[in-house]
Coordinates of C-alpha atoms and ligand atoms in Angstrom, one line a residue:
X508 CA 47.6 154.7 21.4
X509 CA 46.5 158.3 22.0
X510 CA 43.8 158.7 24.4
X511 CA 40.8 159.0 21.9
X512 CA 41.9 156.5 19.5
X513 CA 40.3 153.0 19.1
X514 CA 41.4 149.6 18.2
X515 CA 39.5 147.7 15.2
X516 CA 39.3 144.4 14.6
X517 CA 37.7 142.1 11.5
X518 CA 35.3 139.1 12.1
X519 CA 36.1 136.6 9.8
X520 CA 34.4 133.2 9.1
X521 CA 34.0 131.9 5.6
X522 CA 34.6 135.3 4.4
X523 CA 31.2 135.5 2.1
X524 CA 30.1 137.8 4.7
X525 CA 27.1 137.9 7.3
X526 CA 24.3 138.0 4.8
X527 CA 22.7 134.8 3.3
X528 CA 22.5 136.2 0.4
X529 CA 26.5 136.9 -0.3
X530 CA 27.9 134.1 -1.1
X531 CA 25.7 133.7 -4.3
X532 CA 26.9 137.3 -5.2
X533 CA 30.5 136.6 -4.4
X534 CA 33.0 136.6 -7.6
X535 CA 35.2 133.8 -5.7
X536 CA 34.0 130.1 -3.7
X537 CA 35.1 131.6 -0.5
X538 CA 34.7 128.6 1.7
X539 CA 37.2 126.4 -0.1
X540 CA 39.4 129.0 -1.7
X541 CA 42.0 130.1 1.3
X542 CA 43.4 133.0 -1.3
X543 CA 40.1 135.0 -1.0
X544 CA 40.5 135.1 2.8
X545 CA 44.1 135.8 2.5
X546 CA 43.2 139.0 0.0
X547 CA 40.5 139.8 2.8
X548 CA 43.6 139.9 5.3
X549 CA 45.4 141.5 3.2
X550 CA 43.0 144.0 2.6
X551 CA 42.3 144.8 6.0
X552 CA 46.3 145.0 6.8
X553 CA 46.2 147.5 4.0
X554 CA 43.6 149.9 6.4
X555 CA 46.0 149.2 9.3
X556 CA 43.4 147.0 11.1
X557 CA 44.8 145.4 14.4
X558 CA 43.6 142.0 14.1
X559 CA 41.5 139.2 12.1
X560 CA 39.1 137.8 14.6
X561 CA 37.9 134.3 13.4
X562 CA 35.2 132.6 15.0
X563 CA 35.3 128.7 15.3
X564 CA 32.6 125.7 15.8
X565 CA 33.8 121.9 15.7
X566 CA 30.4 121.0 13.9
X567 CA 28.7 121.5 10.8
X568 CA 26.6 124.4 12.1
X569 CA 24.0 124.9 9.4
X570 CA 21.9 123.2 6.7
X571 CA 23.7 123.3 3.7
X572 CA 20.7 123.1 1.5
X573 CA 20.7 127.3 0.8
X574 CA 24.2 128.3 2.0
X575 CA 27.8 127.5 2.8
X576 CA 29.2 126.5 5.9
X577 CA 29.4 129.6 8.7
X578 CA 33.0 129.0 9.7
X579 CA 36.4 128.3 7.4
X580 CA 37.5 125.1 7.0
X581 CA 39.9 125.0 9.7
X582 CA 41.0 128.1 11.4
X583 CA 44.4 127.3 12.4
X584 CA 45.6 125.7 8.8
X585 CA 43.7 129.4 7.2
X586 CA 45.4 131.6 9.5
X587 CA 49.0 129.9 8.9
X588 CA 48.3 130.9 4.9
X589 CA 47.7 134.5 6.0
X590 CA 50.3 134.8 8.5
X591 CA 52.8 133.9 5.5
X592 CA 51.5 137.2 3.0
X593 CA 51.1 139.8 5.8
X594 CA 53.4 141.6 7.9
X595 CA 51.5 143.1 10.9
X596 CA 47.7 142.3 11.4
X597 CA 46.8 140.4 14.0
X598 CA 45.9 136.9 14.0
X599 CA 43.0 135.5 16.4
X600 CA 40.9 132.9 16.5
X601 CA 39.0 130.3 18.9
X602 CA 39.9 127.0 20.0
X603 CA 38.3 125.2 22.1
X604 CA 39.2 124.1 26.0
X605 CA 36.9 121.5 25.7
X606 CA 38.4 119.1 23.4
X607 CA 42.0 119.9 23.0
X608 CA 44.8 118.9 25.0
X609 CA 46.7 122.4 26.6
X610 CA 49.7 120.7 25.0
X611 CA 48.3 120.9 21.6
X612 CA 46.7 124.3 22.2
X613 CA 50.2 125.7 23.4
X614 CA 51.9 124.8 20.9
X615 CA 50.0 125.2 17.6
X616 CA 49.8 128.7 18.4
X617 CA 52.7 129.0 19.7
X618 CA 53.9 127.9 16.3
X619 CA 51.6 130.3 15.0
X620 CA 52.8 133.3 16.6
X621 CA 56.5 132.2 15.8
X622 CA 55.5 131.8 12.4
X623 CA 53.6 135.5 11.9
X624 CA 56.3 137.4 14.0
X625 CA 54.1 138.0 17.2
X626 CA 50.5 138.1 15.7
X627 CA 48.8 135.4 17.6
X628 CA 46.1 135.4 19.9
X629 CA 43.6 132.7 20.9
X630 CA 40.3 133.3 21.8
X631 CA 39.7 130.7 24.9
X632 CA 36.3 129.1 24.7
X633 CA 34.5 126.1 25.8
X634 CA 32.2 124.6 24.0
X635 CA 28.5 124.4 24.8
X636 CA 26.7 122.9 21.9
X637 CA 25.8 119.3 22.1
X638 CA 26.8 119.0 18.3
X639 CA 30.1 119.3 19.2
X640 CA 30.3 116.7 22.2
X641 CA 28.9 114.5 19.9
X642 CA 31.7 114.6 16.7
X643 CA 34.2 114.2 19.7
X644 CA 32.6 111.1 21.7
X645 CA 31.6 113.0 24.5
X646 CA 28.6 113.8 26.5
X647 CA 28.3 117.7 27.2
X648 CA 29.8 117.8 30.4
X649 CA 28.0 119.6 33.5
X650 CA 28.7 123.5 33.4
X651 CA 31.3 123.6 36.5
X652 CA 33.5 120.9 34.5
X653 CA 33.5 122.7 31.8
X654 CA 34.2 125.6 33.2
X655 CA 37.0 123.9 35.7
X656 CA 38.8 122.5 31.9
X657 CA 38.8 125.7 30.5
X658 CA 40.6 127.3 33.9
X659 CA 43.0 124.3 33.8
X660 CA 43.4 124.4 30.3
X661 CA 44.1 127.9 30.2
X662 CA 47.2 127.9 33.3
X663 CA 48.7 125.1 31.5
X664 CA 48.6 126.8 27.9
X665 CA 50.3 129.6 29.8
X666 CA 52.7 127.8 31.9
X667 CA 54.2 125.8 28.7
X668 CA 54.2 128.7 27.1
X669 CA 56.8 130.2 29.6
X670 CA 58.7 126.9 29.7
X671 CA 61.0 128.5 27.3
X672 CA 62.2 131.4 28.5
X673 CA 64.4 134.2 26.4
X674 CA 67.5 134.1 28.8
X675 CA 68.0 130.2 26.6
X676 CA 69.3 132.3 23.8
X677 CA 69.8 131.9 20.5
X678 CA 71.7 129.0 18.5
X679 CA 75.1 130.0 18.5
X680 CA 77.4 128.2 15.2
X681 CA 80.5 129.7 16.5
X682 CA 80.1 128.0 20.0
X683 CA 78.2 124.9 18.7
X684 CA 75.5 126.0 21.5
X685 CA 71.8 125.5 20.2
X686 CA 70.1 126.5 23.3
X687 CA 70.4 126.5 27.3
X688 CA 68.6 124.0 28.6
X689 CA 68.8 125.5 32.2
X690 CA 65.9 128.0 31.2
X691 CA 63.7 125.5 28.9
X692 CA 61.9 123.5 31.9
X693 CA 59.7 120.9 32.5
X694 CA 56.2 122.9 34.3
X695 CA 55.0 119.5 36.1
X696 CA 51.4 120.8 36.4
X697 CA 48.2 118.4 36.8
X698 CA 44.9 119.2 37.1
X699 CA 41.5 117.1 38.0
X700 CA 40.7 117.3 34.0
X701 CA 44.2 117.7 32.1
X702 CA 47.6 118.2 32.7
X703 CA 51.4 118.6 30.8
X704 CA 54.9 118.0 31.7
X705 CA 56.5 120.3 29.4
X706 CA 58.6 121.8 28.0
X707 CA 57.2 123.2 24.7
X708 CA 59.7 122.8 21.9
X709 CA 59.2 125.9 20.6
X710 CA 60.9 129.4 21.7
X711 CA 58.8 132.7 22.1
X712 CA 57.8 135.2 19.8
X713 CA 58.5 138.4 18.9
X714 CA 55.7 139.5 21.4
X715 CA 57.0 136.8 24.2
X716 CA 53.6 134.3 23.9
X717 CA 50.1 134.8 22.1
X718 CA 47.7 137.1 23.5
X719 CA 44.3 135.9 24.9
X720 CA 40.8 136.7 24.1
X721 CA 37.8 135.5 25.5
X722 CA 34.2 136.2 24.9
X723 CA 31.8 138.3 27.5
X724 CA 29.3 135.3 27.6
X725 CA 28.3 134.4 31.3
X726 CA 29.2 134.8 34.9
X727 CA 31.3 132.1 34.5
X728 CA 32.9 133.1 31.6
X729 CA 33.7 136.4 33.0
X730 CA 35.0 135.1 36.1
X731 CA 37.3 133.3 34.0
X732 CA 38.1 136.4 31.5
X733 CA 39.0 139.0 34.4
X734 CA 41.7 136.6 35.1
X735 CA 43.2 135.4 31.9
X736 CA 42.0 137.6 29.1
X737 CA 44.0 140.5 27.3
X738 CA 41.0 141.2 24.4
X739 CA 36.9 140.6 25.2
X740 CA 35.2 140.0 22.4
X741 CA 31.5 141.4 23.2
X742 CA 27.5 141.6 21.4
X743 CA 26.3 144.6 23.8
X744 CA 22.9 145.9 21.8
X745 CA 23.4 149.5 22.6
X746 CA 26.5 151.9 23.4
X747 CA 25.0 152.0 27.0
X748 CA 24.7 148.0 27.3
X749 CA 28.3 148.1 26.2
X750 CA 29.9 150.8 28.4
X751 CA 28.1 148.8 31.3
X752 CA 30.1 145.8 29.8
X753 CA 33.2 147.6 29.9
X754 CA 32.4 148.9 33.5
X755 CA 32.0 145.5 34.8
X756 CA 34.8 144.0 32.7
X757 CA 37.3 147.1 34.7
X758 CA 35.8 145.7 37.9
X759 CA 36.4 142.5 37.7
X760 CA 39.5 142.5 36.2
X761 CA 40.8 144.7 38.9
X762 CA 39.0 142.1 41.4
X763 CA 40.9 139.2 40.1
X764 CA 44.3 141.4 41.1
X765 CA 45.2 142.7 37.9
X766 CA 44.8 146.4 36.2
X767 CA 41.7 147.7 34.4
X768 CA 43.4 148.7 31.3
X769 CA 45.1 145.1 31.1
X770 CA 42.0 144.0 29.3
X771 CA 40.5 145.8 26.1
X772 CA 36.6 145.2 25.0
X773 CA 35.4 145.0 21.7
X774 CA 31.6 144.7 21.1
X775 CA 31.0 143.4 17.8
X776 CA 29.3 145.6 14.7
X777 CA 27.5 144.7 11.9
X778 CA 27.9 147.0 8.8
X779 CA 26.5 147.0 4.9
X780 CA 27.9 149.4 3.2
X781 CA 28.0 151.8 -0.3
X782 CA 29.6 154.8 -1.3
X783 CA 26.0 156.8 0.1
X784 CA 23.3 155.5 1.7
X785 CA 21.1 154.7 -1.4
X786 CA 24.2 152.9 -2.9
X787 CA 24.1 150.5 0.3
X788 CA 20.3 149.9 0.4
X789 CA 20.5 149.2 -3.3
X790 CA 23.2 146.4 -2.7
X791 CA 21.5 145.0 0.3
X792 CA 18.3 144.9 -2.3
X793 CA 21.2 142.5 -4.5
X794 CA 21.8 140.3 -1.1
X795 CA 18.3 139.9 -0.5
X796 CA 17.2 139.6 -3.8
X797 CA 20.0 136.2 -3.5
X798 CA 18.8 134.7 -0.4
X799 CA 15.2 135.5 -1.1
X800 CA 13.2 137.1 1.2
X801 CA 10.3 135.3 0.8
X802 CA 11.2 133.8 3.7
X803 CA 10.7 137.5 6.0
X804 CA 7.9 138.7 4.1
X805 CA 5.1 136.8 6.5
X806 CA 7.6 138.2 9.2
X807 CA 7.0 141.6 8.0
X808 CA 3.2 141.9 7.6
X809 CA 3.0 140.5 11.2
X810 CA 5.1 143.0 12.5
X811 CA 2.6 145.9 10.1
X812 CA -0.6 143.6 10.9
X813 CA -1.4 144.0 6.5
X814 CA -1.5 141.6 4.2
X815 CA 1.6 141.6 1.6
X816 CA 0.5 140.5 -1.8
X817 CA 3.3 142.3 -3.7
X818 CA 6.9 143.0 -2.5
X819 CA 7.3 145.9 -5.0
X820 CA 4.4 147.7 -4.2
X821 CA 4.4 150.7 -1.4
X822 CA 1.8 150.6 1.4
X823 CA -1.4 152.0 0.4
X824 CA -2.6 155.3 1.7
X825 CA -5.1 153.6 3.9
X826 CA -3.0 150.8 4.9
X827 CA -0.4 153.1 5.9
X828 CA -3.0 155.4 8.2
X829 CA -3.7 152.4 10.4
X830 CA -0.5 151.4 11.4
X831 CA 0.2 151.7 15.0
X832 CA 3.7 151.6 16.6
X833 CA 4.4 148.6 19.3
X834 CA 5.2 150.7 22.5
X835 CA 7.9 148.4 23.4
X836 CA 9.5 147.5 19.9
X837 CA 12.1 150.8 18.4
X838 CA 11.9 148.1 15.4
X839 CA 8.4 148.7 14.4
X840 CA 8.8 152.4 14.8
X841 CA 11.2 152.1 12.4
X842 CA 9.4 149.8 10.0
X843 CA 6.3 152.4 10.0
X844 CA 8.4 155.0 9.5
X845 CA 10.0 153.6 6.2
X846 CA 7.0 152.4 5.0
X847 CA 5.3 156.2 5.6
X848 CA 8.0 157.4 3.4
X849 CA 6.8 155.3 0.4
X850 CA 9.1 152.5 0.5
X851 CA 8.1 148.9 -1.0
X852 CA 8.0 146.1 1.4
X853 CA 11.6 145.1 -0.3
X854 CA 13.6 148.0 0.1
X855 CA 11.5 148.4 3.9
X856 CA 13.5 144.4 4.0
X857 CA 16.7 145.8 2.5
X858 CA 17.0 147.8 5.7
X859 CA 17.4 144.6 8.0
X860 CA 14.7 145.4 10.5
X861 CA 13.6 141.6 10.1
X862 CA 16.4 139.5 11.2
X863 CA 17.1 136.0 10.4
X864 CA 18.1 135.3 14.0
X865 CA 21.6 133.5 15.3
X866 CA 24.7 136.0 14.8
X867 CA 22.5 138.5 12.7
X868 CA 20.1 139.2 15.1
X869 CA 23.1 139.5 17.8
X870 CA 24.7 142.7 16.2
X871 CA 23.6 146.3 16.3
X872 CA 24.3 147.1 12.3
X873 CA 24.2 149.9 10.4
X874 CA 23.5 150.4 6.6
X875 CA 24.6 153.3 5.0
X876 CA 27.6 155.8 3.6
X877 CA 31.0 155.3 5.0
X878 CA 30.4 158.6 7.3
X879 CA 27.4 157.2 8.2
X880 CA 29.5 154.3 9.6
X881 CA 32.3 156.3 10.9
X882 CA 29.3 158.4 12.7
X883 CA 27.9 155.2 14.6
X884 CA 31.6 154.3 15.1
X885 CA 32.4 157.6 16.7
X886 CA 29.1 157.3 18.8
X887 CA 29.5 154.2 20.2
X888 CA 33.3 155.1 21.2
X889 CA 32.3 158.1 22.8
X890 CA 30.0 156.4 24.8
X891 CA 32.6 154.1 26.7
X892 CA 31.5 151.2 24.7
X893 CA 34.3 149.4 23.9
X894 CA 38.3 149.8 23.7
X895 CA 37.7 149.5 19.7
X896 CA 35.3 147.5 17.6
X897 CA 35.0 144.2 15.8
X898 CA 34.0 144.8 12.4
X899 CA 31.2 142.5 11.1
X900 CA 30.0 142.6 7.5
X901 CA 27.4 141.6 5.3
X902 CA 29.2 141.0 2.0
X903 CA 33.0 141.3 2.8
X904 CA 34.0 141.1 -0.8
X905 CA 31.8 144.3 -1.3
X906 CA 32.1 145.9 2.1
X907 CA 35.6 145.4 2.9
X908 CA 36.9 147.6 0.4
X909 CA 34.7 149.8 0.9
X910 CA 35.5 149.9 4.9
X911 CA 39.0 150.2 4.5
X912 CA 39.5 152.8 1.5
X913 CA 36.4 155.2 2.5
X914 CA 35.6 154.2 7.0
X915 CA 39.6 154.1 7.9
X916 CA 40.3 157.5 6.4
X917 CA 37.5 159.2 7.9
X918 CA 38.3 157.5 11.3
X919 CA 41.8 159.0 11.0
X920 CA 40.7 162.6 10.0
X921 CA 38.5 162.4 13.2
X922 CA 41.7 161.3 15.4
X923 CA 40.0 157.9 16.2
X924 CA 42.4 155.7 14.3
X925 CA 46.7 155.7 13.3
X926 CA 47.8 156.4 10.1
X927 CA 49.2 153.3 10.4
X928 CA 51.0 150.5 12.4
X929 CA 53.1 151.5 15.3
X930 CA 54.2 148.3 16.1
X931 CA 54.7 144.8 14.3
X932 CA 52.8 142.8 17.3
X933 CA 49.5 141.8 18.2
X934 CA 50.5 143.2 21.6
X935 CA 51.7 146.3 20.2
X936 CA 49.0 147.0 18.5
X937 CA 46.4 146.7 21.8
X938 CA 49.4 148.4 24.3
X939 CA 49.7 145.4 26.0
X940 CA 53.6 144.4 28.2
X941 CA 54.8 141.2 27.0
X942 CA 53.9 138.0 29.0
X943 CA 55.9 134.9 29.0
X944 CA 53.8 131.9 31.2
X945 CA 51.1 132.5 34.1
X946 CA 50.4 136.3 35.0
X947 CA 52.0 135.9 38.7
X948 CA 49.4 138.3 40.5
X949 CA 46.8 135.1 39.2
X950 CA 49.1 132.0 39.3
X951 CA 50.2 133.2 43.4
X952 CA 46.2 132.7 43.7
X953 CA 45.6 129.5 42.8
X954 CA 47.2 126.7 40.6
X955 CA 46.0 124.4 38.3
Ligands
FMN1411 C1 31.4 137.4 21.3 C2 31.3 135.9 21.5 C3 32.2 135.1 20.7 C4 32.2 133.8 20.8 N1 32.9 133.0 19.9 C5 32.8 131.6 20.0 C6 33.5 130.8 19.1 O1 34.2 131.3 18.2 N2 33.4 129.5 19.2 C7 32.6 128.9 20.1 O2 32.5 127.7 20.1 N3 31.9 129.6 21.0 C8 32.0 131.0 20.9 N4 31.3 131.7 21.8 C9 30.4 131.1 22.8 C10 31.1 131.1 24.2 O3 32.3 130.4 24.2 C11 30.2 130.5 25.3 O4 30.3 129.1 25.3 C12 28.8 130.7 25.1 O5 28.6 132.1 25.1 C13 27.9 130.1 26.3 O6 28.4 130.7 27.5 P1 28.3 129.9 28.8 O7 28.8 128.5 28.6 O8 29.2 130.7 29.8 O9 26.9 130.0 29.1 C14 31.3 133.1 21.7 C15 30.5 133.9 22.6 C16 30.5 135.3 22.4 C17 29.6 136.1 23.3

């Protein structure tokens, strides 16, 4: 990777896309159709993006009354289809330390990254939501528990992992030798929560085992990232929030014994796109117009102190002159200043300065022309925000295309992004050396 290029990454769940409105806009059932996320994989692959990132919650997360589920169906069983059509994208997702056994985690994606060539990673989280204690028989567990599973979990992933080492070989029909059992070992580690004997049954991958990512949550969490995790998944606000994310990421990473650069950060980013800025207002308009915005219209006038009686009406002249701006909200300045330009309150809407909380409100967006994108892109890289981005989008069966034939190029004219891949693995693709079991400088630390 030369020095001013970034890494990119998709987020994707049920592949609708971020916006409520989407999946009633969407040619294909996403949810329950595993060949529209495998095109969307495909897709991205085709714009030489590093990794799929796909977020996971053991519960049903939403009401279904106006909307699909927010995650796939099952991650694991989603990403196996995808790992069979494409070559080199990355393949991440989240499982949980909480309810799985490191034996099962270790090897269903081990057998994941033997199955995609090297494209695993696994983005180690526990659980917090009471939801998902509950569809697993268990109480929510007090925070040093859950935070002493996921530790355990974690060595013992990575110890199995390296129970199999290369130097077994490969079968060998002229000899009649499968495999030499003197390097595929038991590991013999117990914990106070879980525990394995090992071995795996399954050799490494292309890129030795699956790389880990973990999220930049809380002090907890990021104790436990600086030790284990290759990729941070981050939601900084700003480019300054995230390069002071990045700065103490370096810090504690280097803390735990191992080197800055073994970790790389990537703050998520929301993005609605069109070919120019009006064409990507106008399709948001289309999104809103499908989830309704009834529901942000009361939000609206409260944030204007007016009345709204008409969605397609501008401000009037008077309204407009007593409109004051919040001295601690950017967002109202904003709102005033679209709605002194003339705009209705629906296309003020169609510029997502009224969130609909959860993930939404989580992500700085942007809505615009792909240069436009590129140009926030840029920014944010320049600012030390992140090693590369996760992409987010509103309606990925509009926006992806329009990321990955009209963003990528403009990325690569600016030096921020390969022509293409320069490597087959995941761990090619971020720069990272090959790890087979427990990173020594943490495992001669402590053990689980
Ligand atoms: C960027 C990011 C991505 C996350 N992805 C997931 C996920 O896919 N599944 C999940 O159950 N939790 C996910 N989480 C939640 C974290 O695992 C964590 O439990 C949560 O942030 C609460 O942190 P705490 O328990 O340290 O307070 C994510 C958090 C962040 C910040």
């Amino acid at each position: 990777m030369a020095d001013k290029e970034m890494l990119l990454g998709l987020s994707l769940s049920e592949a609708y896309g971020l916006h409520p409105g989407a999946w009633r806009v969407a040619a294909r059932e996403a949810y329950t159709d595993v060949d529209v996320f495998v095109q969307a994989a495909e897709r991205a692959e085709q714009g030489g993006m590093d990794f799929l990132f796909v977020p996971d919650r053991v519960f049903l997360h939403e009401d279904l009354t106006y909307g699909p589920p927010f995650f796939t169906m099952d991650p694991l069983m989603v990403l196996s289809a995808v790992a069979y059509t494409t070559d080199c994208i990355g393949l991440v997702t989240s499982a949980s330390t909480s309810f799985h056994e490191p034996y099962t985690i270790a090897r269903q994606f081990r057998a994941l990254d033997v199955m995609s060539h090297g494209r695993a990673g696994w983005n180690a989280i526990p659980s917090y939501e009471p939801d998902a204690f509950a569809n697993h028989g268990m109480p929510v567990p007090p925070r040093e528990k859950k935070y002493e599973r996921l530790h355990e979990a974690i060595q013992i992933t990575q110890a199995l992992w390296g129970s199999w080492r290369r130097e077994a070989g490969q079968p060998d029909k002229t000899s009649g030798r499968f495999a030499d059992m003197r390097h595929i070992r038991p590991i013999n580690l117990q914990g106070n929560q879980v525990g394995s004997r090992g071995p795996l049954q399954i050799p490494p991958s292309e890129q030795g085992q699956p790389v880990i990512f973990m999220p930049f949550a809380s002090g907890a969490s990021l104790d436990a990232a600086a030790r284990y995790a290759d990729g941070v998944v981050a939601m900084p606000r700003t480019p300054d929030e995230g390069r002071q994310q990045v700065e103490l990421m370096r810090s504690l990473v280097e803390q735990a014994g191992r080197d800055a650069d073994d970790v790389k950060v990537f703050p998520f980013m929301q993005f609605s796109l069109g070919v120019t800025e009006r064409d990507a207002i106008e399709h948001r308009m289309v999104l809103d117009r499908a989830a309704g915005v009834d529901d942000l219209v009361p939000q609206l006038a409260a944030v204007l102190g007016i009345t709204i009686d008409d969605v397609d009406t501008p401000l009037s002249d008077a309204q407009i002159a007593a409109l004051t701006p919040h001295p601690h909200s950017p967002r109202t300045t904003r709102i005033i200043e679209l709605a002194t330009q003339g705009l209705t309150p629906r296309e003020i809407l169609a510029w997502g300065v009224i969130s609909r909380g959860g993930f939404d409100s989580a992500n700085p967006g942007m809505i615009g022309s792909p240069e436009q994108a590129a140009d926030m892109i840029e920014e944010w890289m320049h600012a030390g925000a992140g090693d590369g981005l996760t992409v987010v989008l509103s309606d990925v069966q509009h926006d992806l295309p329009l990321f990955v034939e009209h963003v990528v190029p403009i990325l690569r004219q600016r030096g921020l992004r390969p022509e293409g891949y320069l490597g087959s693995t995941l761990r090619d693709h971020l720069g990272l050396k090959e790890q087979l079991g427990l990173d020594p400088r943490i495992s001669s630390q402590d053990n689980a």
